[in-house]
CSV table of C-alpha atoms in Angstrom, one decimal:
chain,number,residue,atom,x,y,z
A,17,ASP,CA,78.5,86.0,87.9
A,18,TYR,CA,81.2,87.4,90.2
A,19,LEU,CA,84.4,89.5,90.0
A,20,GLY,CA,87.8,88.3,91.3
A,21,VAL,CA,90.0,91.3,92.3
A,22,GLY,CA,93.7,91.0,92.9
A,23,PRO,CA,96.3,90.0,93.4
A,24,CYS,CA,96.0,91.1,97.0
A,25,TYR,CA,99.3,89.6,98.3
A,26,PRO,CA,102.5,88.0,96.8
A,27,SER,CA,101.9,84.5,95.6
A,28,ASN,CA,104.1,81.5,94.9
A,29,THR,CA,102.4,80.9,91.6
A,30,LYS,CA,102.6,84.3,89.9
A,31,GLN,CA,104.8,87.4,90.3
A,32,PHE,CA,103.3,90.9,90.4
A,33,LYS,CA,104.8,94.4,91.0
A,34,GLU,CA,101.6,95.9,92.4
A,35,PHE,CA,98.8,94.6,94.6
A,36,ALA,CA,95.1,95.5,95.2
A,37,THR,CA,94.7,97.3,98.5
A,38,ASP,CA,91.9,96.8,100.9
A,39,THR,CA,90.6,100.2,100.0
A,40,PHE,CA,90.5,99.3,96.3
A,41,LEU,CA,88.6,96.1,97.1
A,42,ARG,CA,86.1,98.1,99.2
A,43,ASP,CA,85.7,100.7,96.5
A,44,VAL,CA,85.1,98.1,93.8
A,45,SER,CA,82.6,96.2,95.9
A,46,GLU,CA,80.6,99.4,96.5
A,47,GLU,CA,80.5,100.4,92.8
A,48,ILE,CA,79.4,97.2,91.1
A,49,ARG,CA,76.4,94.9,91.6
A,50,LEU,CA,78.3,91.6,91.5
A,51,PRO,CA,79.8,89.6,94.3
A,52,VAL,CA,83.5,90.6,94.7
A,53,PHE,CA,86.2,88.1,95.8
A,54,ALA,CA,89.7,88.9,96.7
A,55,ILE,CA,92.3,86.7,95.0
A,56,GLY,CA,96.0,86.2,95.0
A,57,GLY,CA,98.3,85.2,97.8
A,58,ILE,CA,95.5,85.0,100.5
A,59,THR,CA,96.4,82.8,103.5
A,60,SER,CA,95.1,82.2,106.9
A,61,ASP,CA,97.8,84.7,108.2
A,62,ASN,CA,96.5,87.6,106.1
A,63,LEU,CA,92.8,86.9,105.7
A,64,ASP,CA,91.8,89.1,108.6
A,65,ARG,CA,93.3,92.2,106.8
A,66,LEU,CA,90.7,91.9,104.1
């Protein structure tokens, strides 16, 4: 089992008004006992920010 959290960035496939922040991702990963994966609009240009 795992948890996908996002979207983290704008994507060409789906449109969203709000995005998961790096702080939100960190908070989620500290609170649950599942692996957490950032999803949505992640590219080699923004990967280091996560």
